[in-house]
CSV table of C-alpha atoms in Angstrom, one decimal:
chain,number,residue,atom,x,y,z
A,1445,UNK,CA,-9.2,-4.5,-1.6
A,1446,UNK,CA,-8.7,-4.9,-5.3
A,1447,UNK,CA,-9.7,-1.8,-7.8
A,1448,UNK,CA,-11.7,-2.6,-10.8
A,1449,UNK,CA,-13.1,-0.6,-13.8
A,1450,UNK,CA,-16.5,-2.0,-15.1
A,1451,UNK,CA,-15.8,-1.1,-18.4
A,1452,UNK,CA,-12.1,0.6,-19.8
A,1453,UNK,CA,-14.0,4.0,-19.7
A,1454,UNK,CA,-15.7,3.7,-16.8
A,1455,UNK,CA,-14.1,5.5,-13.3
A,1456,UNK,CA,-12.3,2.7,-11.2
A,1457,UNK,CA,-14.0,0.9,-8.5
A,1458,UNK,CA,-13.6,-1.1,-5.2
A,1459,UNK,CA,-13.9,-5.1,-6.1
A,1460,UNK,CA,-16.5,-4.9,-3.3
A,1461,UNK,CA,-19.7,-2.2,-2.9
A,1462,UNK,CA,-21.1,-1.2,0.2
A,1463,UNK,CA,-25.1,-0.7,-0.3
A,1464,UNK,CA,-27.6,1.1,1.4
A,1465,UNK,CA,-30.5,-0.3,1.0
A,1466,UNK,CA,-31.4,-0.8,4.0
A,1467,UNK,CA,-29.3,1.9,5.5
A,1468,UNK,CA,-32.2,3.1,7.7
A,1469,UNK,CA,-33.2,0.0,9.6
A,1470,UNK,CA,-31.5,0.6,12.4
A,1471,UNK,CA,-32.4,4.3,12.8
A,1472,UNK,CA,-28.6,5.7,12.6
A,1473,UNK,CA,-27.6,9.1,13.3
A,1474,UNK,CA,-25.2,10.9,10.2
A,1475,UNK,CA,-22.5,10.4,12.6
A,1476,UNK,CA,-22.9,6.7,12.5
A,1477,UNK,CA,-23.2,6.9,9.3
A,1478,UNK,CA,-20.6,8.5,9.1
A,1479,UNK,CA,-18.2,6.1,11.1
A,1480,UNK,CA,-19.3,3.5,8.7
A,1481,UNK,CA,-18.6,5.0,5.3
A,1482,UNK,CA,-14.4,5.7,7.2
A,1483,UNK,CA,-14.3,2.1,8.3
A,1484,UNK,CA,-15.6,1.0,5.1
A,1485,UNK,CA,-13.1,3.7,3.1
A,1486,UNK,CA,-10.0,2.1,5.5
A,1487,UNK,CA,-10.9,-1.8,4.3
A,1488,UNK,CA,-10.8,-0.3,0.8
A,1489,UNK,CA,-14.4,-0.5,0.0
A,1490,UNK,CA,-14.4,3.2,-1.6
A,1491,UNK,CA,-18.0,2.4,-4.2
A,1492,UNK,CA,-21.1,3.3,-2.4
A,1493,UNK,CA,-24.8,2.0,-3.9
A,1494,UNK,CA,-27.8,3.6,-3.3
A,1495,UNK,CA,-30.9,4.7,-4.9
A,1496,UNK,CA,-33.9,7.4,-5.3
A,1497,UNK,CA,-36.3,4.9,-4.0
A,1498,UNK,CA,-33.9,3.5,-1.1
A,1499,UNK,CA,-36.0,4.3,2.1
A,1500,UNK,CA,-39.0,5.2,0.6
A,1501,UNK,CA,-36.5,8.0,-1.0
A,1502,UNK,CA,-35.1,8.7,2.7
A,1503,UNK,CA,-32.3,7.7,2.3
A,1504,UNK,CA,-29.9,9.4,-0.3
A,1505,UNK,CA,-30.8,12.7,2.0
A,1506,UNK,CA,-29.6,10.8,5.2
A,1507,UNK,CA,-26.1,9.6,3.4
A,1508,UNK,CA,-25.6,13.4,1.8
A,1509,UNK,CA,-26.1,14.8,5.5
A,1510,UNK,CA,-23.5,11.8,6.4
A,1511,UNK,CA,-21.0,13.0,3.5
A,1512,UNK,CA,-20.9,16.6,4.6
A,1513,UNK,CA,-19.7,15.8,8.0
A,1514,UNK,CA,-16.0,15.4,7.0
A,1515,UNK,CA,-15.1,17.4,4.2
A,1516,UNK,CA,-13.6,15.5,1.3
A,1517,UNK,CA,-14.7,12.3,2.4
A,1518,UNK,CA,-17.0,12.4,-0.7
A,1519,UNK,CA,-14.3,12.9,-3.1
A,1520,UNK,CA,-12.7,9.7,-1.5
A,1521,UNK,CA,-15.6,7.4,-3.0
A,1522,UNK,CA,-17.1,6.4,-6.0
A,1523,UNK,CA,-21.2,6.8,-5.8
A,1524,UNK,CA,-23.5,4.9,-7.7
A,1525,UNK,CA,-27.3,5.8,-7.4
A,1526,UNK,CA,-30.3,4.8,-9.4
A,1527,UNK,CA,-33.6,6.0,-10.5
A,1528,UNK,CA,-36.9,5.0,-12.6
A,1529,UNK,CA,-38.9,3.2,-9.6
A,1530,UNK,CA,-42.0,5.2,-8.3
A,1531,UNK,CA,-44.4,4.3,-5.6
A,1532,UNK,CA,-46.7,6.3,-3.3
A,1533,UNK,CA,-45.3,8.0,-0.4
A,1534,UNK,CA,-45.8,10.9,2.1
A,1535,UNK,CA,-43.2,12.6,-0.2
A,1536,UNK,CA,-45.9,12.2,-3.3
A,1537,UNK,CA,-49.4,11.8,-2.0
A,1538,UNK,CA,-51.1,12.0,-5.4
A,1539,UNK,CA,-48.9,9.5,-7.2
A,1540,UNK,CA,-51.7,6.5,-7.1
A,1541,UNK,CA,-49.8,3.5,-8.4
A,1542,UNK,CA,-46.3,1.7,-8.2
A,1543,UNK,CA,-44.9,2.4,-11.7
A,1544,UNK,CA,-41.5,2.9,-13.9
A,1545,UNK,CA,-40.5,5.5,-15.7
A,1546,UNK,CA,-37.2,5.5,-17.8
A,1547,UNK,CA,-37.9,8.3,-19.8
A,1548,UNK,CA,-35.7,10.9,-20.4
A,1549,UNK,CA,-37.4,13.6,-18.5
A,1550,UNK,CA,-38.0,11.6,-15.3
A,1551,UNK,CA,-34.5,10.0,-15.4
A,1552,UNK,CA,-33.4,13.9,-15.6
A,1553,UNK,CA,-35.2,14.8,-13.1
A,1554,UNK,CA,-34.2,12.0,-10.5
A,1555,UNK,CA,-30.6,12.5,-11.0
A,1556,UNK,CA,-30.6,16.3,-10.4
A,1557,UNK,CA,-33.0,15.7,-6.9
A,1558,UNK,CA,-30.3,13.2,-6.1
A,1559,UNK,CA,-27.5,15.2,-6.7
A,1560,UNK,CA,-29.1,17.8,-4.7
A,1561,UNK,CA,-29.7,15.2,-1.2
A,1562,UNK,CA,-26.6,13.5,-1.7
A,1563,UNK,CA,-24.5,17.1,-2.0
A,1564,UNK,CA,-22.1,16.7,-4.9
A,1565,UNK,CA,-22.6,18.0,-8.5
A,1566,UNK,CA,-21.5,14.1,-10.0
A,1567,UNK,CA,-22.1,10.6,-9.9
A,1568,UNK,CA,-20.0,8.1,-10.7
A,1569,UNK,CA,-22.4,5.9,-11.8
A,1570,UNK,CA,-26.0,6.1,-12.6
A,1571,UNK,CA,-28.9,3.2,-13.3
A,1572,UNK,CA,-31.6,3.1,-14.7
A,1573,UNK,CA,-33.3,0.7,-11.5
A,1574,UNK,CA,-35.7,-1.2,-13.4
A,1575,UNK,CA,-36.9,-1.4,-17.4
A,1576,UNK,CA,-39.5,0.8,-18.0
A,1577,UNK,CA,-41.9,-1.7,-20.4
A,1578,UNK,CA,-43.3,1.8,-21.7
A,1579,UNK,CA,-40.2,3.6,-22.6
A,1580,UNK,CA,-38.7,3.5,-25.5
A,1581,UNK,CA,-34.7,2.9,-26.2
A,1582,UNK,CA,-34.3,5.8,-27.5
A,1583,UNK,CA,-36.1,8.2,-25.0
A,1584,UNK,CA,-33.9,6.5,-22.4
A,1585,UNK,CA,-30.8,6.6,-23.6
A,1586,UNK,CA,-31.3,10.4,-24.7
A,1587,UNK,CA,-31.4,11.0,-20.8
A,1588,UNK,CA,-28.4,9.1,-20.2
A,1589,UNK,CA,-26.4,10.7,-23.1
A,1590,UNK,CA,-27.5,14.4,-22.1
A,1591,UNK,CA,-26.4,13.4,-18.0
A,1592,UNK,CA,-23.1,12.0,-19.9
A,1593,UNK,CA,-21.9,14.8,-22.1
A,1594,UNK,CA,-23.0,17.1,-19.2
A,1595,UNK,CA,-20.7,15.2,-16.4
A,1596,UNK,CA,-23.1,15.1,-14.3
A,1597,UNK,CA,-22.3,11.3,-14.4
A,1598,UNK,CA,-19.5,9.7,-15.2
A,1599,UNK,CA,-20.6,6.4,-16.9
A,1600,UNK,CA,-24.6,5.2,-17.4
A,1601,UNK,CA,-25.7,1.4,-16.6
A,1602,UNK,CA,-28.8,-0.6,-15.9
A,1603,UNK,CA,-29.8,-2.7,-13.0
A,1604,UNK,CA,-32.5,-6.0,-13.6
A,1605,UNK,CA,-32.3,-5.8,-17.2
A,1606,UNK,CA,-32.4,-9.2,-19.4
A,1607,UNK,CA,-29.7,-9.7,-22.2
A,1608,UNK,CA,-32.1,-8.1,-24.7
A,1609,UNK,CA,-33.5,-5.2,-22.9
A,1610,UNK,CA,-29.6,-4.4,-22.7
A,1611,UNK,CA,-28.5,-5.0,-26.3
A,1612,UNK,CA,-31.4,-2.6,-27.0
A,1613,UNK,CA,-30.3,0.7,-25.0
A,1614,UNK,CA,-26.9,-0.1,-25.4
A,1615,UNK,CA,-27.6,0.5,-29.0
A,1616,UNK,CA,-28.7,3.7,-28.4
A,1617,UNK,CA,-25.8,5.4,-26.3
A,1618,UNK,CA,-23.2,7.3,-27.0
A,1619,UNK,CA,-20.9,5.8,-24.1
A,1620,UNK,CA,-21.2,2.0,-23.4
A,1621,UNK,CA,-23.6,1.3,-20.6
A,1622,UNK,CA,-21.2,0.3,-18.1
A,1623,UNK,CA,-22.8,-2.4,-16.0
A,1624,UNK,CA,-26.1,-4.2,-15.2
A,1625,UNK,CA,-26.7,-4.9,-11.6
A,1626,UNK,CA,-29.1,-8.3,-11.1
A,1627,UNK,CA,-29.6,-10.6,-8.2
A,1628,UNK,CA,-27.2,-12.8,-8.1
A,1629,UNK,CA,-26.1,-15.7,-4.8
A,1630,UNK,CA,-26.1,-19.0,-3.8
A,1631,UNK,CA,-29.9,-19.0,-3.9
A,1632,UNK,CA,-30.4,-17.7,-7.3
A,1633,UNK,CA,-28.1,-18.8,-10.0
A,1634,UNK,CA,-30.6,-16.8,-12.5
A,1635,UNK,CA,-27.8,-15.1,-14.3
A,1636,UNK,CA,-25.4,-17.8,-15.0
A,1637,UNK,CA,-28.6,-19.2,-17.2
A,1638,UNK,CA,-30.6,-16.9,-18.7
A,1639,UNK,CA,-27.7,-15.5,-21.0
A,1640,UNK,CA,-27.2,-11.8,-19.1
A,1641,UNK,CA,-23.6,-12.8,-17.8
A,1642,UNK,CA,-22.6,-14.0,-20.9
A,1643,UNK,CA,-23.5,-11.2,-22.3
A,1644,UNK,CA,-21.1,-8.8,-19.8
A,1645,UNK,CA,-18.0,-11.1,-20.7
A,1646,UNK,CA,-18.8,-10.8,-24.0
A,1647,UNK,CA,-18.8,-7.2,-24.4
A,1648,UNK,CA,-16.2,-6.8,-21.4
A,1649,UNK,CA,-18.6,-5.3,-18.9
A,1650,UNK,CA,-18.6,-6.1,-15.2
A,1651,UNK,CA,-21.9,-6.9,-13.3
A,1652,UNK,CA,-22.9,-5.7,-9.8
A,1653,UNK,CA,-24.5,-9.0,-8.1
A,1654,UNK,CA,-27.2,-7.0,-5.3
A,1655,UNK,CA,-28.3,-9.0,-2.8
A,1656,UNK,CA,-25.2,-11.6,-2.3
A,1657,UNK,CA,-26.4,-13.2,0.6
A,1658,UNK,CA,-30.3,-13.8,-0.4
A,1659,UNK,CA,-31.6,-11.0,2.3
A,1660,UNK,CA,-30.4,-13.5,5.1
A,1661,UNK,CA,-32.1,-16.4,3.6
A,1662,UNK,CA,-28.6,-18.1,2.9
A,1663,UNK,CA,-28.8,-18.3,7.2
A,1664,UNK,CA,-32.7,-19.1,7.6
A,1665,UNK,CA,-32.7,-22.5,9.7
A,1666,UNK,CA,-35.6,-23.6,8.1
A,1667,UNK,CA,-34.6,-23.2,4.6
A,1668,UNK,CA,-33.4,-26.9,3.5
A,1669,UNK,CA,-30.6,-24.7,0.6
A,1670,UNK,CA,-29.3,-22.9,3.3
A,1671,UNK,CA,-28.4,-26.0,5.8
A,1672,UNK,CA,-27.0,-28.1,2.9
A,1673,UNK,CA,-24.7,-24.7,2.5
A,1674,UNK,CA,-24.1,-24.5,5.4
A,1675,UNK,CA,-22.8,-27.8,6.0
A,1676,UNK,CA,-20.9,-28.0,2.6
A,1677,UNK,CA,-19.3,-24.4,4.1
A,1678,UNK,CA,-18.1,-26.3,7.6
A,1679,UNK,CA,-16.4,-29.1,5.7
A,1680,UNK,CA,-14.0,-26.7,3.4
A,1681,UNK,CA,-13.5,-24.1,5.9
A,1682,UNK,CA,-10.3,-25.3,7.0
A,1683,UNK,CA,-9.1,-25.2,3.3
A,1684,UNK,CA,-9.5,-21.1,3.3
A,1685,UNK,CA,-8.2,-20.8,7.1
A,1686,UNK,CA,-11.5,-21.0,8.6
A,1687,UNK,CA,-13.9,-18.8,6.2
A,1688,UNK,CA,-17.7,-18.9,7.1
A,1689,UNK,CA,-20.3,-19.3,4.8
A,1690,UNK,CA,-21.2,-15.7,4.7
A,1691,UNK,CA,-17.5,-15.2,3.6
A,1692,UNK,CA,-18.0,-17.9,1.2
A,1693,UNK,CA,-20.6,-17.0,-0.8
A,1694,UNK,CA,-19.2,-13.9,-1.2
A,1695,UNK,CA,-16.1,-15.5,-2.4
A,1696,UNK,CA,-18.4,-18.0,-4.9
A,1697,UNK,CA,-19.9,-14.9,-6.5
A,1698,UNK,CA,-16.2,-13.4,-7.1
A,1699,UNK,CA,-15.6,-16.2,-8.8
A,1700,UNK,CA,-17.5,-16.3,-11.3
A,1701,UNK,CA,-16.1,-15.7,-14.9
A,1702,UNK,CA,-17.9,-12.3,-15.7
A,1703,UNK,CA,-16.1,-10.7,-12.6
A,1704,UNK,CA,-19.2,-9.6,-10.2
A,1705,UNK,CA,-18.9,-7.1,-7.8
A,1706,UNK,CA,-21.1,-8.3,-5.0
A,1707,UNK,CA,-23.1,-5.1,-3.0
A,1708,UNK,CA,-22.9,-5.6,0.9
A,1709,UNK,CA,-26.2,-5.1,2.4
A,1710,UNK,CA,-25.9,-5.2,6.5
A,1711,UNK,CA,-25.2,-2.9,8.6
A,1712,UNK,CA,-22.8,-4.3,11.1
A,1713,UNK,CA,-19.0,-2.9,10.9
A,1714,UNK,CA,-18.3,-6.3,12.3
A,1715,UNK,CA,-19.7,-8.5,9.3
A,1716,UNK,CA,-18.7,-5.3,6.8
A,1717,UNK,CA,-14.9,-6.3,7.5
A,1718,UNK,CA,-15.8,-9.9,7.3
A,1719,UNK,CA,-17.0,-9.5,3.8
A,1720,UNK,CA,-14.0,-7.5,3.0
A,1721,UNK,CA,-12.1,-10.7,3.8
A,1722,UNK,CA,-13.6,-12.5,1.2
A,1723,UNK,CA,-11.8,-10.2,-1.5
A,1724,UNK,CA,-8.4,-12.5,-0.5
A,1725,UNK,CA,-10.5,-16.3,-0.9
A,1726,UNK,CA,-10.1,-17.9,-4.0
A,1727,UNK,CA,-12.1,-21.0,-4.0
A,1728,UNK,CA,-10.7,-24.2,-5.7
A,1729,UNK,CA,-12.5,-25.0,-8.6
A,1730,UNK,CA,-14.1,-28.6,-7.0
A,1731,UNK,CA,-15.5,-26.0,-4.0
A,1732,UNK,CA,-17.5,-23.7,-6.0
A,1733,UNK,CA,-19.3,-26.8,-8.2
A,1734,UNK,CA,-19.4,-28.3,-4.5
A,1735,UNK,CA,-21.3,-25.1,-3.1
A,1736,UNK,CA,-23.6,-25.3,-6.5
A,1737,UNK,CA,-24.7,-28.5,-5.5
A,1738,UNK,CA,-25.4,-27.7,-2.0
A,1739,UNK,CA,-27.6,-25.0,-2.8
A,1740,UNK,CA,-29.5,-26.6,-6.0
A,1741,UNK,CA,-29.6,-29.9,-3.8
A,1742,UNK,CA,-28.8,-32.6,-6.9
A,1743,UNK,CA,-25.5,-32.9,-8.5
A,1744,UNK,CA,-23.9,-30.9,-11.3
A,1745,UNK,CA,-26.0,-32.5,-14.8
């Protein structure tokens, strides 16, 4: 697995993330878990995503508890965690409406309760999850900057902001923001239009693309996109010694120009190591315009 750094002072990363969002479907144990984050540290996939709200804020509590099983196993892997989405939950029974909050204070507040569940006294990287539309720049990046200098993370980022929301904290930091994590796959080309992964190459940042393989839609029989793919996939497997679609979209993401790392959402070991494969596919030019066209369903204009 190939090492990357986001930006040249952020902390180096695998070229692949595993994520946890939905780290709790199946029910595991923190032995499972466990397992998972060795086999995942053995394929070189060493940059683990997660977030306050990830399991209805369940789950950065069931990964610490997972961590502390094998000492130094932590130190082995680069977490990235993110903050600023609230919604009501058993945890909060008076908090009345879903609702962002990027201000310093909260953002603060978040990181420390994080650092607390997930049992280390750093982050590699931290997110602001969504834009808060009532928070200023300013009161923002004041929270990142204080976490910064006190290294309690080691670089700040964004996830689902647009090219202007992140001109506009950027502006405000001391350190770079680092990356901006949107939805990006076969299914949704939304960056590649609306100007936010110009905007990484430009200022040498690398994206995180979160749900790579559209939440299982890229397989959904009765989506017309995904049988086109998954045709289009069957006639250039033999070209990349057999890859499956799954493997291929992966491989169409890591293609792209602005460098994205793609976050792994299953929880299988089985289709973990198949993604990691995809790190080694390079797709011929022709192939990823051909795989564009499959999923948009008209040619290239």
């Amino acid at each position: 697995m190939k090492r990357v750094k986001l930006t040249t002072t952020s902390p180096e990363m695998s070229r692949m993330v595993y994520g946890t969002w939905r780290l709790l479907d199946t029910k595991p144990t923190a032995q499972e878990i466990n397992r998972r984050l060795h086999a995942c540290l053995e394929l070189g996939i060493t940059t683990i995503d997660t977030a306050e709200i990830y399991g209805l804020y369940m789950v950065e509590q069931v990964l610490g508890a997972a961590l502390a099983l094998s000492p130094g196993l932590r130190d082995k892997l680069e977490i990235v965690t993110k903050a600023g989405i609230y919604v009501p939950c058993s945890q909060d029974p008076e908090r009345r409406t879903a609702h962002y909050n990027a201000t310093a204070a909260r953002l603060m507040k978040s990181l420390e309760n994080s650092l607390r569940l997930l049992g280390t006294d750093h982050v590699e990287l931290f997110l602001v999850h969504r834009p808060d539309w009532l928070a200023r720049a300013d009161d923002t990046a004041s929270g990142l900057n204080q976490l910064a200098r006190s290294g309690k993370i080691r670089a700040a980022g964004v996830s689902n902001y647009t090219a202007s929301q992140f001109d506009l904290l950027n502006s405000r930091m001391e350190q770079p923001l680092a990356t901006n994590q949107l939805e990006f796959h076969l299914l949704h080309h939304g960056p590649i239009h609306d100007g936010t992964f110009h905007q990484c190459e430009k200022q040498g940042v690398l994206p995180m693309a979160w749900s790579p393989l559209a939440g299982g839609r890229l397989f959904d029989p009765k989506n017309d996109a995904a049988q086109r793919l998954a045709a289009t996939a069957q006639g250039m497997a033999a070209r990349y010694d057999g890859a499956t679609l799954e493997q291929l979209a992966y491989a169409w993401i890591l293609a792209h120009p602005s460098r994205p790392l793609p976050v792994i959402g299953t929880n299988q070991l089985e289709r973990i190591k198949s993604a990691a494969h995809a790190d080694g596919i390079t797709l011929e030019q022709e192939d990823w315009y051909a795989l564009w066209e499959a999923a948009e369903g008209r040619r290239v204009p």
